[in-house]
Amino acid sequence: MNRRNFSGLISSSLFGLASLDVLKLNNINAKKYKISLAQWSINRSISKGDISPIDFAKKARELEIDAIEHVNTLYSVNSDYLSKNSIKTLIKDLNSRADDNGVKNLLIMISQEGELASNNKKSRAKAIDKHKVWIDVANEIGCESVRVDLRGGNSFNQWKQNSIISLNSLCEYSPNLNITVENHGGFSSNGKYLADVMKSITLDNCGTLPDFGNFCINGSPNPENLEKNCKKWYDRYKGVNDLMPYAKALSAKSYDFLDNGDEKYIDYYKMMRIVNNHPYEGYIGIEYEGNRLSEDEGILATKKLLEKIINS
């Protein structure tokens, strides 16, 4: 098992001492970044039955995106696919659809499979086993990573220690697959807290999936209902900066757009300055969650904005 090299992380963390507002987006290499699509961007269409989750690769190809990030619940909770088909059939279908459309299966986002940070040892072990099912799927369809949530624990210290135990177990189970953690509510949406977990894990297939928007610690992160639904925020720009030294994937959350094409709630230029000042190279996953634009319109608007910045 390879151990994480902390030399680069130390130098990257020094970047955090500078003001985030004075960073420059100079010398950005367009080849450094590629664009992928998170399946959650079309969750409404899947939940309504307008599109089968198994046709995700086809939808991505229609939108001229060639790498996809699956969401496990869209095959089990938000649709009846897995009530009618086995995991073995799912693997076969995902591979064939990806091949047919020239699309790469990049990642699986795993949710609702138990609390990896639970204080209950038996519950935590059960959650680990349920996550392994999807880790096996990810390996079978050629993914680079899975994304997990770190839910559970009544205090930061409990959450941290339980998270470390579960992440070490999953990383050791599948050493050739990245096990990434997204800022996804609760303690994990505190960038410093999640970075502290990463600092305590030396296995090099463990990392983060920073999401531009999910820094609501208590409530809903959707800024369209910010005053009503989110009671406590962690600064999203500081949060992404906290998590980028450990990033193995990246989520470009979007909600709505101004007439000039900029995201209404998130300064993408500032975000990409932060991203570009860290060593990360790889995919940036579009995850549109807005309501005003259609799913396709929101995805394409996010794609256009990312391409504009990357190629500037």
PDB file of C-alpha atoms in Angstrom:
ATOM      1  CA  MET A   1       0.000   0.000   0.000  1.00  0.00           C
ATOM      2  CA  ASN A   2       1.445   3.342  -1.052  1.00  0.00           C
ATOM      3  CA  ARG A   3       1.617   6.160   1.451  1.00  0.00           C
ATOM      4  CA  ARG A   4       0.714   9.756   0.738  1.00  0.00           C
ATOM      5  CA  ASN A   5       3.593  12.113  -0.010  1.00  0.00           C
ATOM      6  CA  PHE A   6       3.096  15.143   2.208  1.00  0.00           C
ATOM      7  CA  SER A   7       5.826  17.340   0.718  1.00  0.00           C
ATOM      8  CA  GLY A   8       3.551  18.707  -1.973  1.00  0.00           C
ATOM      9  CA  LEU A   9       0.709  19.130   0.504  1.00  0.00           C
ATOM     10  CA  ILE A  10       2.858  21.265   2.773  1.00  0.00           C
ATOM     11  CA  SER A  11       3.848  23.594  -0.049  1.00  0.00           C
ATOM     12  CA  SER A  12       0.251  23.758  -1.233  1.00  0.00           C
ATOM     13  CA  SER A  13      -0.975  24.653   2.236  1.00  0.00           C
ATOM     14  CA  LEU A  14       1.342  27.647   2.286  1.00  0.00           C
ATOM     15  CA  PHE A  15      -0.767  29.022  -0.541  1.00  0.00           C
ATOM     16  CA  GLY A  16      -3.593  29.371   1.961  1.00  0.00           C
ATOM     17  CA  LEU A  17      -1.633  32.091   3.752  1.00  0.00           C
ATOM     18  CA  ALA A  18      -2.178  34.422   0.810  1.00  0.00           C
ATOM     19  CA  SER A  19      -5.360  36.344   0.234  1.00  0.00           C
ATOM     20  CA  LEU A  20      -7.702  34.404  -2.015  1.00  0.00           C
ATOM     21  CA  ASP A  21      -8.677  37.651  -3.714  1.00  0.00           C
ATOM     22  CA  VAL A  22      -5.243  38.350  -5.193  1.00  0.00           C
ATOM     23  CA  LEU A  23      -4.683  35.018  -6.904  1.00  0.00           C
ATOM     24  CA  LYS A  24      -4.056  35.165 -10.617  1.00  0.00           C
ATOM     25  CA  LEU A  25      -5.424  32.888 -13.294  1.00  0.00           C
ATOM     26  CA  ASN A  26      -2.240  33.138 -15.328  1.00  0.00           C
ATOM     27  CA  ASN A  27      -0.621  30.375 -17.351  1.00  0.00           C
ATOM     28  CA  ILE A  28      -3.632  28.103 -17.068  1.00  0.00           C
ATOM     29  CA  ASN A  29      -3.090  25.036 -19.207  1.00  0.00           C
ATOM     30  CA  ALA A  30      -6.290  23.926 -20.901  1.00  0.00           C
ATOM     31  CA  LYS A  31      -4.870  20.412 -21.141  1.00  0.00           C
ATOM     32  CA  LYS A  32      -4.713  20.296 -17.341  1.00  0.00           C
ATOM     33  CA  TYR A  33      -8.492  20.054 -17.010  1.00  0.00           C
ATOM     34  CA  LYS A  34     -11.215  17.973 -18.616  1.00  0.00           C
ATOM     35  CA  ILE A  35     -14.957  18.214 -18.138  1.00  0.00           C
ATOM     36  CA  SER A  36     -17.191  15.435 -16.855  1.00  0.00           C
ATOM     37  CA  LEU A  37     -20.886  15.279 -15.998  1.00  0.00           C
ATOM     38  CA  ALA A  38     -22.423  14.276 -12.673  1.00  0.00           C
ATOM     39  CA  GLN A  39     -25.575  12.198 -13.064  1.00  0.00           C
ATOM     40  CA  TRP A  40     -27.262  14.213 -10.327  1.00  0.00           C
ATOM     41  CA  SER A  41     -27.569  17.012 -12.891  1.00  0.00           C
ATOM     42  CA  ILE A  42     -30.400  15.001 -14.480  1.00  0.00           C
ATOM     43  CA  ASN A  43     -31.891  13.576 -11.281  1.00  0.00           C
ATOM     44  CA  ARG A  44     -35.292  15.181 -11.876  1.00  0.00           C
ATOM     45  CA  SER A  45     -35.657  13.608 -15.301  1.00  0.00           C
ATOM     46  CA  ILE A  46     -34.658  10.222 -13.919  1.00  0.00           C
ATOM     47  CA  SER A  47     -36.984  10.513 -10.920  1.00  0.00           C
ATOM     48  CA  LYS A  48     -39.897  11.442 -13.200  1.00  0.00           C
ATOM     49  CA  GLY A  49     -39.157   8.524 -15.498  1.00  0.00           C
ATOM     50  CA  ASP A  50     -38.420  10.800 -18.450  1.00  0.00           C
ATOM     51  CA  ILE A  51     -35.029   9.155 -18.887  1.00  0.00           C
ATOM     52  CA  SER A  52     -33.676   5.818 -17.705  1.00  0.00           C
ATOM     53  CA  PRO A  53     -30.550   6.092 -15.536  1.00  0.00           C
ATOM     54  CA  ILE A  54     -28.933   3.511 -17.773  1.00  0.00           C
ATOM     55  CA  ASP A  55     -29.090   6.015 -20.663  1.00  0.00           C
ATOM     56  CA  PHE A  56     -26.843   8.476 -18.838  1.00  0.00           C
ATOM     57  CA  ALA A  57     -23.908   7.834 -21.178  1.00  0.00           C
ATOM     58  CA  LYS A  58     -26.104   8.597 -24.180  1.00  0.00           C
ATOM     59  CA  LYS A  59     -27.301  11.852 -22.601  1.00  0.00           C
ATOM     60  CA  ALA A  60     -23.721  12.918 -21.853  1.00  0.00           C
ATOM     61  CA  ARG A  61     -22.664  12.221 -25.428  1.00  0.00           C
ATOM     62  CA  GLU A  62     -25.595  14.310 -26.711  1.00  0.00           C
ATOM     63  CA  LEU A  63     -24.267  17.174 -24.576  1.00  0.00           C
ATOM     64  CA  GLU A  64     -20.739  16.593 -25.958  1.00  0.00           C
ATOM     65  CA  ILE A  65     -19.309  15.389 -22.645  1.00  0.00           C
ATOM     66  CA  ASP A  66     -17.234  12.224 -22.667  1.00  0.00           C
ATOM     67  CA  ALA A  67     -16.780  11.317 -18.991  1.00  0.00           C
ATOM     68  CA  ILE A  68     -19.548  10.565 -16.502  1.00  0.00           C
ATOM     69  CA  GLU A  69     -20.043  10.379 -12.744  1.00  0.00           C
ATOM     70  CA  HIS A  70     -22.771   7.958 -11.698  1.00  0.00           C
ATOM     71  CA  VAL A  71     -24.928   8.268  -8.567  1.00  0.00           C
ATOM     72  CA  ASN A  72     -25.861   4.949  -6.949  1.00  0.00           C
ATOM     73  CA  THR A  73     -29.254   6.122  -5.670  1.00  0.00           C
ATOM     74  CA  LEU A  74     -30.405   6.990  -9.185  1.00  0.00           C
ATOM     75  CA  TYR A  75     -30.331   3.262  -9.941  1.00  0.00           C
ATOM     76  CA  SER A  76     -31.977   2.173  -6.697  1.00  0.00           C
ATOM     77  CA  VAL A  77     -33.909   4.911  -4.869  1.00  0.00           C
ATOM     78  CA  ASN A  78     -34.869   7.402  -7.595  1.00  0.00           C
ATOM     79  CA  SER A  79     -35.674   4.705 -10.170  1.00  0.00           C
ATOM     80  CA  ASP A  80     -36.673   1.046 -10.195  1.00  0.00           C
ATOM     81  CA  TYR A  81     -33.686  -0.173 -12.217  1.00  0.00           C
ATOM     82  CA  LEU A  82     -32.146  -2.309  -9.464  1.00  0.00           C
ATOM     83  CA  SER A  83     -35.517  -3.669  -8.386  1.00  0.00           C
ATOM     84  CA  LYS A  84     -35.746  -5.227 -11.838  1.00  0.00           C
ATOM     85  CA  ASN A  85     -32.091  -5.974 -12.547  1.00  0.00           C
ATOM     86  CA  SER A  86     -29.125  -7.441 -10.699  1.00  0.00           C
ATOM     87  CA  ILE A  87     -25.852  -5.691  -9.913  1.00  0.00           C
ATOM     88  CA  LYS A  88     -24.244  -7.994 -12.470  1.00  0.00           C
ATOM     89  CA  THR A  89     -26.648  -6.737 -15.139  1.00  0.00           C
ATOM     90  CA  LEU A  90     -26.008  -3.146 -14.080  1.00  0.00           C
ATOM     91  CA  ILE A  91     -22.275  -3.618 -14.583  1.00  0.00           C
ATOM     92  CA  LYS A  92     -22.839  -5.143 -18.011  1.00  0.00           C
ATOM     93  CA  ASP A  93     -25.220  -2.361 -19.053  1.00  0.00           C
ATOM     94  CA  LEU A  94     -22.995   0.466 -17.800  1.00  0.00           C
ATOM     95  CA  ASN A  95     -20.006  -0.927 -19.654  1.00  0.00           C
ATOM     96  CA  SER A  96     -21.889  -1.478 -22.902  1.00  0.00           C
ATOM     97  CA  ARG A  97     -23.580   1.949 -22.846  1.00  0.00           C
ATOM     98  CA  ALA A  98     -20.290   3.684 -22.151  1.00  0.00           C
ATOM     99  CA  ASP A  99     -18.593   1.796 -24.984  1.00  0.00           C
ATOM    100  CA  ASP A 100     -21.457   2.443 -27.407  1.00  0.00           C
ATOM    101  CA  ASN A 101     -21.301   6.189 -26.775  1.00  0.00           C
ATOM    102  CA  GLY A 102     -17.544   6.627 -26.445  1.00  0.00           C
ATOM    103  CA  VAL A 103     -17.892   7.793 -22.850  1.00  0.00           C
ATOM    104  CA  LYS A 104     -15.674   7.046 -19.851  1.00  0.00           C
ATOM    105  CA  ASN A 105     -17.152   5.783 -16.579  1.00  0.00           C
ATOM    106  CA  LEU A 106     -15.195   8.073 -14.281  1.00  0.00           C
ATOM    107  CA  LEU A 107     -16.696   7.873 -10.820  1.00  0.00           C
ATOM    108  CA  ILE A 108     -19.577   6.600  -8.690  1.00  0.00           C
ATOM    109  CA  MET A 109     -21.089   8.836  -6.019  1.00  0.00           C
ATOM    110  CA  ILE A 110     -22.236   6.613  -3.141  1.00  0.00           C
ATOM    111  CA  SER A 111     -25.017   7.821  -0.847  1.00  0.00           C
ATOM    112  CA  GLN A 112     -27.597   6.311   1.523  1.00  0.00           C
ATOM    113  CA  GLU A 113     -25.543   3.191   2.241  1.00  0.00           C
ATOM    114  CA  GLY A 114     -25.116   3.792   5.958  1.00  0.00           C
ATOM    115  CA  GLU A 115     -23.132   6.204   8.116  1.00  0.00           C
ATOM    116  CA  LEU A 116     -19.392   5.735   7.778  1.00  0.00           C
ATOM    117  CA  ALA A 117     -18.818   8.011  10.775  1.00  0.00           C
ATOM    118  CA  SER A 118     -21.392   6.360  13.037  1.00  0.00           C
ATOM    119  CA  ASN A 119     -20.517   5.944  16.714  1.00  0.00           C
ATOM    120  CA  ASN A 120     -22.041   2.462  16.572  1.00  0.00           C
ATOM    121  CA  LYS A 121     -19.300   0.024  15.571  1.00  0.00           C
ATOM    122  CA  LYS A 122     -21.729  -2.536  14.111  1.00  0.00           C
ATOM    123  CA  SER A 123     -23.570   0.118  12.090  1.00  0.00           C
ATOM    124  CA  ARG A 124     -20.268   1.443  10.814  1.00  0.00           C
ATOM    125  CA  ALA A 125     -19.118  -2.039   9.781  1.00  0.00           C
ATOM    126  CA  LYS A 126     -22.416  -2.599   7.974  1.00  0.00           C
ATOM    127  CA  ALA A 127     -22.021   0.716   6.145  1.00  0.00           C
ATOM    128  CA  ILE A 128     -18.495  -0.231   5.095  1.00  0.00           C
ATOM    129  CA  ASP A 129     -19.748  -3.534   3.660  1.00  0.00           C
ATOM    130  CA  LYS A 130     -22.556  -1.790   1.755  1.00  0.00           C
ATOM    131  CA  HIS A 131     -20.082   0.694   0.301  1.00  0.00           C
ATOM    132  CA  LYS A 132     -17.886  -2.179  -0.861  1.00  0.00           C
ATOM    133  CA  VAL A 133     -20.680  -3.335  -3.183  1.00  0.00           C
ATOM    134  CA  TRP A 134     -20.438  -0.062  -5.102  1.00  0.00           C
ATOM    135  CA  ILE A 135     -16.667  -0.018  -4.937  1.00  0.00           C
ATOM    136  CA  ASP A 136     -16.756  -3.388  -6.697  1.00  0.00           C
ATOM    137  CA  VAL A 137     -19.080  -1.929  -9.341  1.00  0.00           C
ATOM    138  CA  ALA A 138     -16.738   1.025  -9.827  1.00  0.00           C
ATOM    139  CA  ASN A 139     -13.807  -1.300 -10.390  1.00  0.00           C
ATOM    140  CA  GLU A 140     -15.776  -3.440 -12.840  1.00  0.00           C
ATOM    141  CA  ILE A 141     -16.784  -0.462 -15.001  1.00  0.00           C
ATOM    142  CA  GLY A 142     -13.331   1.123 -15.060  1.00  0.00           C
ATOM    143  CA  CYS A 143     -13.850   4.086 -12.732  1.00  0.00           C
ATOM    144  CA  GLU A 144     -10.968   6.068 -11.286  1.00  0.00           C
ATOM    145  CA  SER A 145     -12.792   6.932  -8.061  1.00  0.00           C
ATOM    146  CA  VAL A 146     -15.801   6.622  -5.831  1.00  0.00           C
ATOM    147  CA  ARG A 147     -17.208   9.430  -3.715  1.00  0.00           C
ATOM    148  CA  VAL A 148     -18.411   8.711  -0.192  1.00  0.00           C
ATOM    149  CA  ASP A 149     -20.189  10.777   2.459  1.00  0.00           C
ATOM    150  CA  LEU A 150     -18.960  11.026   6.038  1.00  0.00           C
ATOM    151  CA  ARG A 151     -22.127  11.146   8.099  1.00  0.00           C
ATOM    152  CA  GLY A 152     -22.535  10.314  11.778  1.00  0.00           C
ATOM    153  CA  GLY A 153     -20.830  11.253  15.040  1.00  0.00           C
ATOM    154  CA  ASN A 154     -22.139  13.688  17.627  1.00  0.00           C
ATOM    155  CA  SER A 155     -18.938  15.681  18.007  1.00  0.00           C
ATOM    156  CA  PHE A 156     -16.063  16.628  15.747  1.00  0.00           C
ATOM    157  CA  ASN A 157     -13.628  14.295  17.500  1.00  0.00           C
ATOM    158  CA  GLN A 158     -16.016  11.336  17.279  1.00  0.00           C
ATOM    159  CA  TRP A 159     -16.751  12.080  13.636  1.00  0.00           C
ATOM    160  CA  LYS A 160     -13.063  12.429  12.816  1.00  0.00           C
ATOM    161  CA  GLN A 161     -11.958   9.199  14.465  1.00  0.00           C
ATOM    162  CA  ASN A 162     -14.851   7.178  13.032  1.00  0.00           C
ATOM    163  CA  SER A 163     -14.214   8.643   9.577  1.00  0.00           C
ATOM    164  CA  ILE A 164     -10.542   7.695   9.699  1.00  0.00           C
ATOM    165  CA  ILE A 165     -11.391   4.095  10.618  1.00  0.00           C
ATOM    166  CA  SER A 166     -13.888   3.726   7.766  1.00  0.00           C
ATOM    167  CA  LEU A 167     -11.754   5.452   5.145  1.00  0.00           C
ATOM    168  CA  ASN A 168      -8.720   3.343   5.992  1.00  0.00           C
ATOM    169  CA  SER A 169     -10.840   0.212   5.665  1.00  0.00           C
ATOM    170  CA  LEU A 170     -12.238   1.204   2.262  1.00  0.00           C
ATOM    171  CA  CYS A 171      -8.861   2.351   0.939  1.00  0.00           C
ATOM    172  CA  GLU A 172      -7.221  -0.906   1.979  1.00  0.00           C
ATOM    173  CA  TYR A 173     -10.071  -2.900   0.415  1.00  0.00           C
ATOM    174  CA  SER A 174      -9.519  -1.330  -3.012  1.00  0.00           C
ATOM    175  CA  PRO A 175      -5.995   0.131  -3.218  1.00  0.00           C
ATOM    176  CA  ASN A 176      -6.186   0.872  -6.954  1.00  0.00           C
ATOM    177  CA  LEU A 177      -9.352   2.977  -6.688  1.00  0.00           C
ATOM    178  CA  ASN A 178      -9.506   6.500  -5.282  1.00  0.00           C
ATOM    179  CA  ILE A 179     -11.795   6.789  -2.259  1.00  0.00           C
ATOM    180  CA  THR A 180     -12.819  10.439  -2.206  1.00  0.00           C
ATOM    181  CA  VAL A 181     -14.856  12.421   0.299  1.00  0.00           C
ATOM    182  CA  GLU A 182     -17.093  15.304  -0.736  1.00  0.00           C
ATOM    183  CA  ASN A 183     -18.029  18.222   1.457  1.00  0.00           C
ATOM    184  CA  HIS A 184     -21.626  17.067   1.744  1.00  0.00           C
ATOM    185  CA  GLY A 185     -23.261  18.420   4.877  1.00  0.00           C
ATOM    186  CA  GLY A 186     -22.570  18.378   8.601  1.00  0.00           C
ATOM    187  CA  PHE A 187     -18.964  18.225   9.764  1.00  0.00           C
ATOM    188  CA  SER A 188     -17.770  17.414   6.229  1.00  0.00           C
ATOM    189  CA  SER A 189     -18.902  20.844   5.013  1.00  0.00           C
ATOM    190  CA  ASN A 190     -16.365  22.466   7.308  1.00  0.00           C
ATOM    191  CA  GLY A 191     -13.305  22.548   5.063  1.00  0.00           C
ATOM    192  CA  LYS A 192     -10.855  22.627   7.952  1.00  0.00           C
ATOM    193  CA  TYR A 193     -12.481  19.630   9.632  1.00  0.00           C
ATOM    194  CA  LEU A 194     -12.425  17.511   6.478  1.00  0.00           C
ATOM    195  CA  ALA A 195      -8.831  18.529   5.769  1.00  0.00           C
ATOM    196  CA  ASP A 196      -7.956  17.388   9.300  1.00  0.00           C
ATOM    197  CA  VAL A 197      -9.304  13.929   8.465  1.00  0.00           C
ATOM    198  CA  MET A 198      -7.197  13.824   5.300  1.00  0.00           C
ATOM    199  CA  LYS A 199      -4.075  14.805   7.230  1.00  0.00           C
ATOM    200  CA  SER A 200      -4.580  11.768   9.463  1.00  0.00           C
ATOM    201  CA  ILE A 201      -4.717   9.278   6.587  1.00  0.00           C
ATOM    202  CA  THR A 202      -1.492   8.328   4.836  1.00  0.00           C
ATOM    203  CA  LEU A 203      -2.890   5.964   2.189  1.00  0.00           C
ATOM    204  CA  ASP A 204      -2.462   7.680  -1.151  1.00  0.00           C
ATOM    205  CA  ASN A 205      -5.761   6.519  -2.671  1.00  0.00           C
ATOM    206  CA  CYS A 206      -7.690   8.585  -0.126  1.00  0.00           C
ATOM    207  CA  GLY A 207      -8.600  12.149  -1.038  1.00  0.00           C
ATOM    208  CA  THR A 208     -11.274  14.783  -1.391  1.00  0.00           C
ATOM    209  CA  LEU A 209     -13.840  15.760  -3.976  1.00  0.00           C
ATOM    210  CA  PRO A 210     -14.266  19.493  -3.344  1.00  0.00           C
ATOM    211  CA  ASP A 211     -17.709  20.754  -4.349  1.00  0.00           C
ATOM    212  CA  PHE A 212     -18.016  24.460  -5.165  1.00  0.00           C
ATOM    213  CA  GLY A 213     -21.367  24.760  -3.397  1.00  0.00           C
ATOM    214  CA  ASN A 214     -21.792  22.241  -0.581  1.00  0.00           C
ATOM    215  CA  PHE A 215     -20.535  24.266   2.353  1.00  0.00           C
ATOM    216  CA  CYS A 216     -23.782  24.530   4.270  1.00  0.00           C
ATOM    217  CA  ILE A 217     -23.003  22.989   7.666  1.00  0.00           C
ATOM    218  CA  ASN A 218     -26.564  23.169   8.961  1.00  0.00           C
ATOM    219  CA  GLY A 219     -29.414  23.136   6.449  1.00  0.00           C
ATOM    220  CA  SER A 220     -29.653  23.150   2.662  1.00  0.00           C
ATOM    221  CA  PRO A 221     -26.767  24.452   0.521  1.00  0.00           C
ATOM    222  CA  ASN A 222     -29.041  25.685  -2.272  1.00  0.00           C
ATOM    223  CA  PRO A 223     -28.595  29.492  -2.376  1.00  0.00           C
ATOM    224  CA  GLU A 224     -31.937  29.915  -4.120  1.00  0.00           C
ATOM    225  CA  ASN A 225     -33.434  29.284  -0.668  1.00  0.00           C
ATOM    226  CA  LEU A 226     -30.437  30.410   1.356  1.00  0.00           C
ATOM    227  CA  GLU A 227     -32.108  32.520   4.041  1.00  0.00           C
ATOM    228  CA  LYS A 228     -34.818  29.944   4.605  1.00  0.00           C
ATOM    229  CA  ASN A 229     -32.853  26.711   4.505  1.00  0.00           C
ATOM    230  CA  CYS A 230     -29.215  27.265   5.520  1.00  0.00           C
ATOM    231  CA  LYS A 231     -28.492  28.302   9.083  1.00  0.00           C
ATOM    232  CA  LYS A 232     -24.696  28.030   9.050  1.00  0.00           C
ATOM    233  CA  TRP A 233     -22.259  28.390   6.143  1.00  0.00           C
ATOM    234  CA  TYR A 234     -18.542  27.737   5.805  1.00  0.00           C
ATOM    235  CA  ASP A 235     -16.960  30.140   3.320  1.00  0.00           C
ATOM    236  CA  ARG A 236     -16.989  28.231   0.030  1.00  0.00           C
ATOM    237  CA  TYR A 237     -13.790  29.762  -1.332  1.00  0.00           C
ATOM    238  CA  LYS A 238     -11.850  29.041   1.835  1.00  0.00           C
ATOM    239  CA  GLY A 239     -13.402  25.581   1.898  1.00  0.00           C
ATOM    240  CA  VAL A 240     -12.296  24.679  -1.617  1.00  0.00           C
ATOM    241  CA  ASN A 241      -8.831  25.996  -0.810  1.00  0.00           C
ATOM    242  CA  ASP A 242      -8.769  23.826   2.337  1.00  0.00           C
ATOM    243  CA  LEU A 243      -9.638  20.703   0.354  1.00  0.00           C
ATOM    244  CA  MET A 244      -7.717  21.166  -2.898  1.00  0.00           C
ATOM    245  CA  PRO A 245      -4.370  19.811  -1.567  1.00  0.00           C
ATOM    246  CA  TYR A 246      -6.074  16.406  -1.267  1.00  0.00           C
ATOM    247  CA  ALA A 247      -8.314  16.597  -4.346  1.00  0.00           C
ATOM    248  CA  LYS A 248      -8.672  13.590  -6.622  1.00  0.00           C
ATOM    249  CA  ALA A 249     -11.882  14.832  -8.252  1.00  0.00           C
ATOM    250  CA  LEU A 250     -13.754  18.136  -8.402  1.00  0.00           C
ATOM    251  CA  SER A 251     -17.402  19.161  -8.585  1.00  0.00           C
ATOM    252  CA  ALA A 252     -18.479  22.382 -10.292  1.00  0.00           C
ATOM    253  CA  LYS A 253     -21.813  23.025  -8.624  1.00  0.00           C
ATOM    254  CA  SER A 254     -24.113  25.499 -10.366  1.00  0.00           C
ATOM    255  CA  TYR A 255     -27.593  26.872  -9.707  1.00  0.00           C
ATOM    256  CA  ASP A 256     -28.392  29.758 -12.049  1.00  0.00           C
ATOM    257  CA  PHE A 257     -26.717  32.131 -14.486  1.00  0.00           C
ATOM    258  CA  LEU A 258     -26.603  35.843 -15.238  1.00  0.00           C
ATOM    259  CA  ASP A 259     -27.193  37.269 -18.703  1.00  0.00           C
ATOM    260  CA  ASN A 260     -23.420  37.413 -19.306  1.00  0.00           C
ATOM    261  CA  GLY A 261     -23.075  33.679 -18.637  1.00  0.00           C
ATOM    262  CA  ASP A 262     -21.545  33.920 -15.166  1.00  0.00           C
ATOM    263  CA  GLU A 263     -22.885  31.727 -12.363  1.00  0.00           C
ATOM    264  CA  LYS A 264     -25.249  33.791 -10.246  1.00  0.00           C
ATOM    265  CA  TYR A 265     -24.176  32.627  -6.801  1.00  0.00           C
ATOM    266  CA  ILE A 266     -20.621  31.294  -7.204  1.00  0.00           C
ATOM    267  CA  ASP A 267     -17.692  33.281  -8.582  1.00  0.00           C
ATOM    268  CA  TYR A 268     -16.301  30.665 -10.971  1.00  0.00           C
ATOM    269  CA  TYR A 269     -13.313  32.846 -11.864  1.00  0.00           C
ATOM    270  CA  LYS A 270     -12.306  33.036  -8.219  1.00  0.00           C
ATOM    271  CA  MET A 271     -12.932  29.304  -7.762  1.00  0.00           C
ATOM    272  CA  MET A 272     -10.790  28.389 -10.742  1.00  0.00           C
ATOM    273  CA  ARG A 273      -8.003  30.687  -9.537  1.00  0.00           C
ATOM    274  CA  ILE A 274      -8.009  28.674  -6.323  1.00  0.00           C
ATOM    275  CA  VAL A 275      -8.094  25.351  -8.182  1.00  0.00           C
ATOM    276  CA  ASN A 276      -5.366  26.419 -10.589  1.00  0.00           C
ATOM    277  CA  ASN A 277      -3.007  27.317  -7.768  1.00  0.00           C
ATOM    278  CA  HIS A 278      -2.976  23.718  -6.538  1.00  0.00           C
ATOM    279  CA  PRO A 279      -1.359  20.689  -8.209  1.00  0.00           C
ATOM    280  CA  TYR A 280      -4.678  19.075  -9.179  1.00  0.00           C
ATOM    281  CA  GLU A 281      -5.020  17.928 -12.777  1.00  0.00           C
ATOM    282  CA  GLY A 282      -8.022  16.029 -14.031  1.00  0.00           C
ATOM    283  CA  TYR A 283     -11.749  16.232 -14.472  1.00  0.00           C
ATOM    284  CA  ILE A 284     -14.079  18.962 -13.309  1.00  0.00           C
ATOM    285  CA  GLY A 285     -17.545  17.481 -12.925  1.00  0.00           C
ATOM    286  CA  ILE A 286     -20.570  19.577 -13.844  1.00  0.00           C
ATOM    287  CA  GLU A 287     -23.315  19.295 -11.228  1.00  0.00           C
ATOM    288  CA  TYR A 288     -26.222  21.570 -12.072  1.00  0.00           C
ATOM    289  CA  GLU A 289     -28.884  21.835  -9.354  1.00  0.00           C
ATOM    290  CA  GLY A 290     -30.889  24.864 -10.418  1.00  0.00           C
ATOM    291  CA  ASN A 291     -34.600  25.194 -11.088  1.00  0.00           C
ATOM    292  CA  ARG A 292     -35.012  28.137 -13.481  1.00  0.00           C
ATOM    293  CA  LEU A 293     -33.165  26.590 -16.403  1.00  0.00           C
ATOM    294  CA  SER A 294     -33.903  23.102 -17.647  1.00  0.00           C
ATOM    295  CA  GLU A 295     -31.400  20.407 -16.766  1.00  0.00           C
ATOM    296  CA  ASP A 296     -29.896  20.438 -20.259  1.00  0.00           C
ATOM    297  CA  GLU A 297     -29.738  24.244 -20.327  1.00  0.00           C
ATOM    298  CA  GLY A 298     -28.072  24.381 -16.919  1.00  0.00           C
ATOM    299  CA  ILE A 299     -25.531  21.721 -17.840  1.00  0.00           C
ATOM    300  CA  LEU A 300     -24.633  23.483 -21.076  1.00  0.00           C
ATOM    301  CA  ALA A 301     -24.399  26.882 -19.356  1.00  0.00           C
ATOM    302  CA  THR A 302     -21.989  25.418 -16.795  1.00  0.00           C
ATOM    303  CA  LYS A 303     -19.980  23.741 -19.535  1.00  0.00           C
ATOM    304  CA  LYS A 304     -19.748  26.969 -21.530  1.00  0.00           C
ATOM    305  CA  LEU A 305     -18.561  28.935 -18.498  1.00  0.00           C
ATOM    306  CA  LEU A 306     -15.936  26.346 -17.545  1.00  0.00           C
ATOM    307  CA  GLU A 307     -14.619  26.184 -21.103  1.00  0.00           C
ATOM    308  CA  LYS A 308     -14.440  29.976 -21.265  1.00  0.00           C
ATOM    309  CA  ILE A 309     -12.346  30.126 -18.094  1.00  0.00           C
ATOM    310  CA  ILE A 310     -10.163  27.112 -18.857  1.00  0.00           C
ATOM    311  CA  ASN A 311      -9.347  28.364 -22.334  1.00  0.00           C
ATOM    312  CA  SER A 312      -8.826  32.001 -21.338  1.00  0.00           C
TER     313      SER A 312
END
